[in-house]
Tab-separated table of C-alpha atoms in Angstrom:
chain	number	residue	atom	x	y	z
A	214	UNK	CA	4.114	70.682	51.931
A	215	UNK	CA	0.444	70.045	52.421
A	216	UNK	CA	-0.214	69.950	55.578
A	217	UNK	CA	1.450	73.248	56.596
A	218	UNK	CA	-0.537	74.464	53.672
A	219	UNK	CA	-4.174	76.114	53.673
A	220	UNK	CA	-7.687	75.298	52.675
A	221	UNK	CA	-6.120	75.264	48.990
A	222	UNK	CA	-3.718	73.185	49.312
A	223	UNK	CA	-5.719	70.706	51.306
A	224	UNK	CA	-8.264	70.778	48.105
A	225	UNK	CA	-5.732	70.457	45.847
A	226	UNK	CA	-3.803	67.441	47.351
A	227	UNK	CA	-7.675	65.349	47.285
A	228	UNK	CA	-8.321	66.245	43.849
A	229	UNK	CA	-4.617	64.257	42.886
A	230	UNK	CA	-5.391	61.713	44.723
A	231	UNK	CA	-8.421	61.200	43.603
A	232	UNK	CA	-6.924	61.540	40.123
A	233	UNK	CA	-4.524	58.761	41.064
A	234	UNK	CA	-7.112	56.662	42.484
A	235	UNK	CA	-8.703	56.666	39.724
A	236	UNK	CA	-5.952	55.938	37.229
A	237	UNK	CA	-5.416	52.916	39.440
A	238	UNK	CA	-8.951	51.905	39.280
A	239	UNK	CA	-8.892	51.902	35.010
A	240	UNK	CA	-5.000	49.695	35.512
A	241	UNK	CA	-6.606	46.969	37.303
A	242	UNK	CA	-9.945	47.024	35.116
A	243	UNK	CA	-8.356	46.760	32.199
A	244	UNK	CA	-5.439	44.066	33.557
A	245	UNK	CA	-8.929	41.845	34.529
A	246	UNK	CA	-10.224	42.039	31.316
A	247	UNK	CA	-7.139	41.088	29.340
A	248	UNK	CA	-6.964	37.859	31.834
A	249	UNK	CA	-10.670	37.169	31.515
A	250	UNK	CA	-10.959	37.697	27.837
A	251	UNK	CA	-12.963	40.677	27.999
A	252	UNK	CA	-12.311	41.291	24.420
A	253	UNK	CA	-11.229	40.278	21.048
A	254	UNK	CA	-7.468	40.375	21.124
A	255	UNK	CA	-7.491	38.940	24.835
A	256	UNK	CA	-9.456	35.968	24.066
A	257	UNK	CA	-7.175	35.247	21.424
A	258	UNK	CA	-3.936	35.924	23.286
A	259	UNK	CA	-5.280	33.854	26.201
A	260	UNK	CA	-6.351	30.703	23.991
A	261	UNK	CA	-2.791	30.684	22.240
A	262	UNK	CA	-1.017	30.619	25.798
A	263	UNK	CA	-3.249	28.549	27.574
A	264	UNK	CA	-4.565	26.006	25.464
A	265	UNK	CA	-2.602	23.841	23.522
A	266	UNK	CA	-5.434	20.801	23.184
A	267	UNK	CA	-5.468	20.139	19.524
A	268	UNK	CA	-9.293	20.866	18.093
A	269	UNK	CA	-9.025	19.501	15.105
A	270	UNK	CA	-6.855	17.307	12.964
A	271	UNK	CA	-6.994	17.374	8.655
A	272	UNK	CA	-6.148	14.636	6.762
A	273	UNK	CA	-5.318	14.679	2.880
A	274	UNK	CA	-7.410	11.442	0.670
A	275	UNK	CA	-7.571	10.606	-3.038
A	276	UNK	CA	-11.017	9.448	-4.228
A	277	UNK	CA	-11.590	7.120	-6.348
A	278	UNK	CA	-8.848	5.227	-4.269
A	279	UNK	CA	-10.598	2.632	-2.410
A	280	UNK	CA	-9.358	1.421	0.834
A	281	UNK	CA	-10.718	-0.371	3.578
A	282	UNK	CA	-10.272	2.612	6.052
A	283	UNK	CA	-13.014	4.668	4.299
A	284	UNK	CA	-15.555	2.462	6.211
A	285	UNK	CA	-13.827	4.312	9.981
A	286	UNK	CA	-14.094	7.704	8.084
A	287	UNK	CA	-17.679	7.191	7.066
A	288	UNK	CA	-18.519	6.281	10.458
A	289	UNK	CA	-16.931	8.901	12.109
A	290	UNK	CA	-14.889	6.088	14.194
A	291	UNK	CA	-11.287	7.892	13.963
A	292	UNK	CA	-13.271	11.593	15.650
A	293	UNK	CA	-14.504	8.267	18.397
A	294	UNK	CA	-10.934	7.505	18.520
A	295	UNK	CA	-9.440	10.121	18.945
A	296	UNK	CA	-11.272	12.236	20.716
A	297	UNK	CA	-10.911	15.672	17.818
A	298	UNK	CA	-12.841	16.728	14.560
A	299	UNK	CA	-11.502	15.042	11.786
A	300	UNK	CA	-11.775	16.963	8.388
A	301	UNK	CA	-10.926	14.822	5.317
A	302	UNK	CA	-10.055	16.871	2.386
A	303	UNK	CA	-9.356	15.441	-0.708
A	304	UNK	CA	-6.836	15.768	-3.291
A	305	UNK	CA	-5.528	15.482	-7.198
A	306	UNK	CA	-2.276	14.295	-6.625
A	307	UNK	CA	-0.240	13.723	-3.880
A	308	UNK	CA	2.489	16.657	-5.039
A	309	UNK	CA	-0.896	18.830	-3.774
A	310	UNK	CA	-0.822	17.193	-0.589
A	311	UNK	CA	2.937	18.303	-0.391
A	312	UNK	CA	1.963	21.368	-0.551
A	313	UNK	CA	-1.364	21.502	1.895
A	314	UNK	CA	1.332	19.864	4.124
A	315	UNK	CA	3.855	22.562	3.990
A	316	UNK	CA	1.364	25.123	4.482
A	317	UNK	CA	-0.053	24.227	7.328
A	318	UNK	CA	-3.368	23.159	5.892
A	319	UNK	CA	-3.115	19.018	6.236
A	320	UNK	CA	-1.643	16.954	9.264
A	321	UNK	CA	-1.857	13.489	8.122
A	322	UNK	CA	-1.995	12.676	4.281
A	323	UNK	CA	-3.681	9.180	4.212
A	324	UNK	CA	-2.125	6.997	1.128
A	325	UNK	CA	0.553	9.810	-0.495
A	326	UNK	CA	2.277	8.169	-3.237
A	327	UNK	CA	5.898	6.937	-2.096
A	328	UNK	CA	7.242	9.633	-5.083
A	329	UNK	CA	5.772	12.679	-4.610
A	330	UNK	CA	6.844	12.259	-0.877
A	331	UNK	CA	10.486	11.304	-1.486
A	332	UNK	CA	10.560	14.565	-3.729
A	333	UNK	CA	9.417	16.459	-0.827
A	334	UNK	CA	11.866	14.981	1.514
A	335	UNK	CA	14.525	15.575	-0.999
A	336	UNK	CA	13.593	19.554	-0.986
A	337	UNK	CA	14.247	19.343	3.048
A	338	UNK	CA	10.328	19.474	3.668
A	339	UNK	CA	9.254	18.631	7.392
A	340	UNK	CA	7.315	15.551	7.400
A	341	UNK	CA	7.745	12.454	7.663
A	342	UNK	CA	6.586	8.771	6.748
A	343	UNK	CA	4.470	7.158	9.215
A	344	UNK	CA	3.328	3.919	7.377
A	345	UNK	CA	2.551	2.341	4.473
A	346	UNK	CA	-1.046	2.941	3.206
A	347	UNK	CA	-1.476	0.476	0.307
A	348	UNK	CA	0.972	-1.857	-1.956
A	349	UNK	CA	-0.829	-2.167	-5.561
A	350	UNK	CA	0.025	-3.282	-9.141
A	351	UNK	CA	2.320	-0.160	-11.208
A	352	UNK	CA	0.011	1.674	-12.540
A	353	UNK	CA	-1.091	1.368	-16.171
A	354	UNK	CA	0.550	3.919	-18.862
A	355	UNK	CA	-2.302	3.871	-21.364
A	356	UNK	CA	-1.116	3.822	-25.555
A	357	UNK	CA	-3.550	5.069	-27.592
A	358	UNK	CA	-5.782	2.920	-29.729
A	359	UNK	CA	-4.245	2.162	-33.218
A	360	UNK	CA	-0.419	3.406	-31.882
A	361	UNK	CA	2.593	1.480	-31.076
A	362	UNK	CA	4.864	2.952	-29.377
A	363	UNK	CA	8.640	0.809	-28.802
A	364	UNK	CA	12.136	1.650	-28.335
A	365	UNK	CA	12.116	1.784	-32.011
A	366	UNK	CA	9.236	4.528	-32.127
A	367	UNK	CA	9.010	6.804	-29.557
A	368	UNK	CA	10.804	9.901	-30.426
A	369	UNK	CA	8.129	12.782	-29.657
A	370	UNK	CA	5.852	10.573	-28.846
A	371	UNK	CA	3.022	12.788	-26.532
A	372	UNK	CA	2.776	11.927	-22.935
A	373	UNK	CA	0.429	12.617	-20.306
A	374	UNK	CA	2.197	12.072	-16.879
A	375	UNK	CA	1.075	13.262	-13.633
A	376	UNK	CA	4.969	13.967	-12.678
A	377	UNK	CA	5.878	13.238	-9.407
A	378	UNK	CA	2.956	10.900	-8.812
A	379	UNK	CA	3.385	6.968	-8.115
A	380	UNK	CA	1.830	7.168	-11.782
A	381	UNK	CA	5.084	8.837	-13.065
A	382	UNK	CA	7.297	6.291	-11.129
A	383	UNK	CA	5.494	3.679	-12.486
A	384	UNK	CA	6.556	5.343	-16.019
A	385	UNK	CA	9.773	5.308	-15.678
A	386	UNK	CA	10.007	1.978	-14.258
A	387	UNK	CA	8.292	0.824	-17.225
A	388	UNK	CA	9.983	2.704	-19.982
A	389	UNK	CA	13.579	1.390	-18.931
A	390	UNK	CA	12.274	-2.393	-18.858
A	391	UNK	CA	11.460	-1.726	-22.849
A	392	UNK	CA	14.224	0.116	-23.126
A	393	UNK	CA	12.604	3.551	-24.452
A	394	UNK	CA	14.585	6.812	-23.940
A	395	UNK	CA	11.872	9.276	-22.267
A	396	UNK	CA	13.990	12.356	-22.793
A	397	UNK	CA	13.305	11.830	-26.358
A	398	UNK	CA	9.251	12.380	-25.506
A	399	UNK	CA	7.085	15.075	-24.873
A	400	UNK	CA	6.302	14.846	-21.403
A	401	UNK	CA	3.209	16.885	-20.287
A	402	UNK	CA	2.298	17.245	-16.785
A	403	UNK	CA	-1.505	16.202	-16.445
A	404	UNK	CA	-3.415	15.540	-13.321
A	405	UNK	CA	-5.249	11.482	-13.977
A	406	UNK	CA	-8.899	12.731	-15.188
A	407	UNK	CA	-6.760	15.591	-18.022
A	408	UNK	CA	-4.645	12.712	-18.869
A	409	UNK	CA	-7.437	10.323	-19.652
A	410	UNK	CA	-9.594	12.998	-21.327
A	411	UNK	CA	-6.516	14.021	-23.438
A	412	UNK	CA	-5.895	10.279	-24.734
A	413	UNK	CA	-9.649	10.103	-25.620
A	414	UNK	CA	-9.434	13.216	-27.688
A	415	UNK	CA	-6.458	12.426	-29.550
A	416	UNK	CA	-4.543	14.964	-28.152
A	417	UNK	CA	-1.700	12.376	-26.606
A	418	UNK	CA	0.012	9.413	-27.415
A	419	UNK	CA	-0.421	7.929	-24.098
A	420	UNK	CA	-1.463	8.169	-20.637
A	421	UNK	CA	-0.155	6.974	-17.292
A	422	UNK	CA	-3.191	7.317	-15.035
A	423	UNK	CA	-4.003	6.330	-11.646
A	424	UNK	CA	-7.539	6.570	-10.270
A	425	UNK	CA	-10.711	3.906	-10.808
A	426	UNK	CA	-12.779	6.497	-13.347
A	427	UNK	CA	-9.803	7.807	-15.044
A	428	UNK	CA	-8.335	4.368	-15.401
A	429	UNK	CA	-11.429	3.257	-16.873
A	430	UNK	CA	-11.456	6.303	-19.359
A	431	UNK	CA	-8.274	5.934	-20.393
A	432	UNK	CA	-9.011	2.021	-21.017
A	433	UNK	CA	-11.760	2.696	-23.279
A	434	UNK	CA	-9.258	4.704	-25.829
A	435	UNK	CA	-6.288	2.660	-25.645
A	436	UNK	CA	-4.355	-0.440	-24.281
A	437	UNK	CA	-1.956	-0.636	-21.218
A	438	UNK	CA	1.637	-0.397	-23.016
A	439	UNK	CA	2.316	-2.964	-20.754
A	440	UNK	CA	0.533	-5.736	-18.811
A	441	UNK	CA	0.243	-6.650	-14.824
A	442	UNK	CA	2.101	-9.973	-15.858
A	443	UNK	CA	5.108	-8.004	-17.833
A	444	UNK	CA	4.698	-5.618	-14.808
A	445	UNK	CA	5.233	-8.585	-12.344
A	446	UNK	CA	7.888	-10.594	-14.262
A	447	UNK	CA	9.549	-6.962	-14.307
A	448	UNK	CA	9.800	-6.475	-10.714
A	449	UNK	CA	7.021	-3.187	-11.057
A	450	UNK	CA	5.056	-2.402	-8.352
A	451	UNK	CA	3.889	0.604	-6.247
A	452	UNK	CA	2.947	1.334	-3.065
A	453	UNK	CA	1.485	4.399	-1.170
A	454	UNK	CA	2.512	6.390	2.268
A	455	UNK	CA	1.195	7.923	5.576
A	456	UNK	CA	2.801	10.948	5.714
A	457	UNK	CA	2.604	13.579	8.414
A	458	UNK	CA	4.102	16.965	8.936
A	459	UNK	CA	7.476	17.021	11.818
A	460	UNK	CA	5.545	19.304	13.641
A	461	UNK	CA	2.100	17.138	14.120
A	462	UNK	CA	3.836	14.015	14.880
A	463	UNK	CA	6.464	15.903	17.455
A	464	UNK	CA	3.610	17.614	19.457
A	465	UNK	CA	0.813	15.221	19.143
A	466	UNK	CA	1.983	11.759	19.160
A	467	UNK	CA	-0.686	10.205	20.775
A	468	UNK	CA	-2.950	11.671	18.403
A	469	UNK	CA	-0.918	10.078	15.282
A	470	UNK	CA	-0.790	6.870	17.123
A	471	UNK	CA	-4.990	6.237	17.594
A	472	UNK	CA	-4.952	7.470	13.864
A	473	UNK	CA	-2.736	4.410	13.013
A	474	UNK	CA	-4.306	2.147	15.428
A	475	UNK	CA	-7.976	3.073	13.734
A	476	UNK	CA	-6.337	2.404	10.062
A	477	UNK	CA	-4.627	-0.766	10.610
A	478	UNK	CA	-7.498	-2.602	12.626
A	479	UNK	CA	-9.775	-0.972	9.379
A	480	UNK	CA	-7.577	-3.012	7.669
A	481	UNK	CA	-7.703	-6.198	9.834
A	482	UNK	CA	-11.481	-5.946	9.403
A	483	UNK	CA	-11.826	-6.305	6.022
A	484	UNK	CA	-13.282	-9.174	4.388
A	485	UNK	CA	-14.491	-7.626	1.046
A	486	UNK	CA	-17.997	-8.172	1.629
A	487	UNK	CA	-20.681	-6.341	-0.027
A	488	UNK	CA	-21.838	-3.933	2.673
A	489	UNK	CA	-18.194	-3.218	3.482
A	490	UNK	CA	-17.668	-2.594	-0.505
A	491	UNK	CA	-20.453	-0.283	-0.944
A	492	UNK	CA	-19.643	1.834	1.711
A	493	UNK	CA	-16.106	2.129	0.385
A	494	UNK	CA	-17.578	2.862	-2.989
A	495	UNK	CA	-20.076	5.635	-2.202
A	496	UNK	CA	-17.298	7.364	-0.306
A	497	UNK	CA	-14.806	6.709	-3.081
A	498	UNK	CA	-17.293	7.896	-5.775
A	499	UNK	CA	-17.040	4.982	-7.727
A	500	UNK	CA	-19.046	1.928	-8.747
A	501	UNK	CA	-19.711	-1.258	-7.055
A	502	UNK	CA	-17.660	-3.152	-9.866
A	503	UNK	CA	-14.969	-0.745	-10.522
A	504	UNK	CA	-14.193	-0.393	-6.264
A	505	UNK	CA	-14.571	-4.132	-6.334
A	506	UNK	CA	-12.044	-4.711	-9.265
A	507	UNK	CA	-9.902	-1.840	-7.430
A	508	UNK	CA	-9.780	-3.285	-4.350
A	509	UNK	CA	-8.666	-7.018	-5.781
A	510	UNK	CA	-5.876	-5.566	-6.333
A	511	UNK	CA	-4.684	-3.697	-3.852
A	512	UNK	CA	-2.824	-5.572	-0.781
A	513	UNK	CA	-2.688	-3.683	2.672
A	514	UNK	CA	-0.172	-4.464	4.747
A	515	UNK	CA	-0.088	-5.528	8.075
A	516	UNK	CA	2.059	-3.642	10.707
A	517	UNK	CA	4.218	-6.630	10.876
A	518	UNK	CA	4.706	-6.824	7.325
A	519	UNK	CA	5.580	-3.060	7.393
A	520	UNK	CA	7.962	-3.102	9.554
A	521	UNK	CA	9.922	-6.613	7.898
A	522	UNK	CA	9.502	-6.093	4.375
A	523	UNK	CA	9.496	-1.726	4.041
A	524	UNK	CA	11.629	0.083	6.523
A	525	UNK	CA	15.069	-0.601	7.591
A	526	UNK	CA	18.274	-0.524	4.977
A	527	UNK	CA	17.182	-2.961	2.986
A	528	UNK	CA	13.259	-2.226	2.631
A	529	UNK	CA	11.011	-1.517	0.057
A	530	UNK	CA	11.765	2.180	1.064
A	531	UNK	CA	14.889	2.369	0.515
A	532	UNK	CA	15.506	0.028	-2.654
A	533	UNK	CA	12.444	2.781	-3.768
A	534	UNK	CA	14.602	6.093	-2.803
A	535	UNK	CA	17.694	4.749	-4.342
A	536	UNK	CA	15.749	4.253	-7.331
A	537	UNK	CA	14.257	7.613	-7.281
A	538	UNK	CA	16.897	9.737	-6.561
A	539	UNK	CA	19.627	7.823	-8.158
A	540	UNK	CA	21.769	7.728	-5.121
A	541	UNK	CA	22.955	4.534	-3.161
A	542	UNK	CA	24.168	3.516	-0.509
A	543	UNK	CA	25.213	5.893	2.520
A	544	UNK	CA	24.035	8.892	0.077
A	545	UNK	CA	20.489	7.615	0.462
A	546	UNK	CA	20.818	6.727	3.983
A	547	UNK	CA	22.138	10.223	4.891
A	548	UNK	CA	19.254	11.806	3.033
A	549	UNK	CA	16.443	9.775	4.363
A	550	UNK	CA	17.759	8.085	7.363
A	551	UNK	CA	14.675	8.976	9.060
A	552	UNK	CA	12.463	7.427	6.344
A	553	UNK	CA	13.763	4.312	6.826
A	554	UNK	CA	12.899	4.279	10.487
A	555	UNK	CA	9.544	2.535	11.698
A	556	UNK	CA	9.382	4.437	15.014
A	557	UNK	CA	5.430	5.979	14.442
A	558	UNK	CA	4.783	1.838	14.459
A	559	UNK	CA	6.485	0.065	17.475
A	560	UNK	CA	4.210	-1.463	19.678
A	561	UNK	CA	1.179	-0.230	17.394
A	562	UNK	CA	-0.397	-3.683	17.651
A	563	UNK	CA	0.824	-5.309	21.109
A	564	UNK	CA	-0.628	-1.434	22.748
A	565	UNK	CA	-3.378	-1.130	20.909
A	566	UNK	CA	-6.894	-0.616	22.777
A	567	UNK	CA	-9.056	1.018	19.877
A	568	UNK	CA	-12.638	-0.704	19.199
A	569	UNK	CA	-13.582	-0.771	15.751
């Protein structure tokens, strides 16, 4: 049509395709800058596709809970390790950790009581148990001074309990071996430091604390209901987890593993001495004495040991669930089948290459 036409139409067919030229010209500008980043949205868009390199990795921590692996978080030897930023947030309880878990705020909680993460599991949440952190005495439920309380007197009888803590298994475990009825108590939900602070006012009977400062509060305003040796001869004991959201552990394995391989050669290392103590204290933000009397206490297990003694049908972690959840058997093993499973810890010390 335009080349039988005139002048005009001649004109008129450069102008559109210069027009179209021109459209093509702003297609492929733009198309660039969305692959080079050239703005906000891009950039973002192209670091979700392309880059899947973890930056960072958070992990969950009580203080004043001392354990040998505070020395490799002081000096900044798990970030050597493995090769990321590692933030350290810590926590009241380890039901909180549940929850930093769940919402995508914590990757690793380092020493989770075995409770609070058994409740978790048993509301279908997504992580999983990658170790044992610490085995220690049952913690001490805390009668205040001038009070007995007995099977024969403890009808609403005021209790400070951090529920769903290794502090409120330890409660229970201890109530049935003097054979007190606790649904015949007034159970109030207190973090450790409330607890303590509520025995010392008056405003509770007793106190089932965890925690070297709390502990030590609660001490000075009542007695332990009862002692390590009942605790002992009773069979009462606790130990703490390394838990770790599904989705950490299924896309960065390798990162989990250096994380164990740092903590359990932490562990090898330790000899108590009184550097190694008062860098553990300072970071713990306790004492020198109380972090030393902590620490005498508290047994860390070897990978070995972990893997003989906790997982697997018989374990420590399952005896612990069936206790917990009042289920035995193929109940508990249906529920937490995975639990009992030391998979995060083959070959952790026969592979490992991490300098400490």
């Amino acid at each position: 049509v335009f080349a039988s036409g005139g002048l005009g139409a001649r004109v008129l067919f450069m102008m559109m395709t210069r027009f179209v030229l021109t459209l093509l010209i702003g297609l492929v500008v733009s198309l660039g800058a969305l692959v080079s980043g050239g703005s906000g949205v891009a950039m973002a868009g192209n670091w979700s596709t392309t880059n899947n390199k973890k930056q960072s990795v958070n992990v969950a921590f009580f203080l004043e809970w001392a354990t040998p692996n505070q020395i490799a978080k002081v000096e900044k030897l798990y970030d050597q390790a493995m090769g990321v930023k590692v933030n350290w947030t810590d926590f009241r309880t380890g039901v909180g950790m549940t929850r930093a878990m769940l919402a995508g705020d914590i990757d690793i909680a380092y020493s989770q009581g075995f409770s609070p993460f058994i409740t978790a599991k048993m509301q279908g949440a997504p992580i999983e148990m990658a170790g044992v952190a610490v085995l220690y005495p049952a913690n001490h439920c805390f009668v205040r001074s001038g009070l007995k309380i007995s099977a024969n007197n403890s009808n609403g009888k005021r209790v400070a309990v951090p529920l769903q803590t290794m502090a409120d298994y330890s409660f229970r475990l201890q109530m049935e071996a003097l054979g007190i009825n606790i649904s015949k108590m007034r159970i109030i939900d207190m973090a450790p430091s409330d607890g303590a602070e509520a025995l010392k006012n008056g405003n509770v009977d007793m106190a089932c604390i965890f925690g070297g400062n709390s502990s030590k509060l609660a001490a000075s305003a009542g007695q332990p209901i009862m002692s390590f040796r009942q605790k002992r001869k009773n069979n009462i004991h606790s130990f703490d987890v390394i838990s770790v959201t599904k989705k950490f552990a299924d896309n960065h394995p390798q990162l989990l593993r250096k994380f164990l391989e740092v903590t359990n050669k932490a562990n090898r290392h330790w000899k108590g001495t009184r550097q190694q103590i008062q860098v553990v204290a300072k970071d713990a933000g306790m004492s020198f004495e109380d972090t030393k009397g902590q620490m005498s206490t508290f047994l860390f297990p070897t990978v070995e040991k972990q893997r003989n003694e906790f997982f697997g049908q018989s374990g420590f972690v399952a005896r612990g669930a069936e206790m917990l959840t009042g289920k035995t058997g193929n109940k508990v093993e249906k529920l937490f089948s995975s639990v009992f499973s030391a998979k995060h810890l083959q070959g952790l010390e026969e592979t490992s290459t991490t300098q400490i």
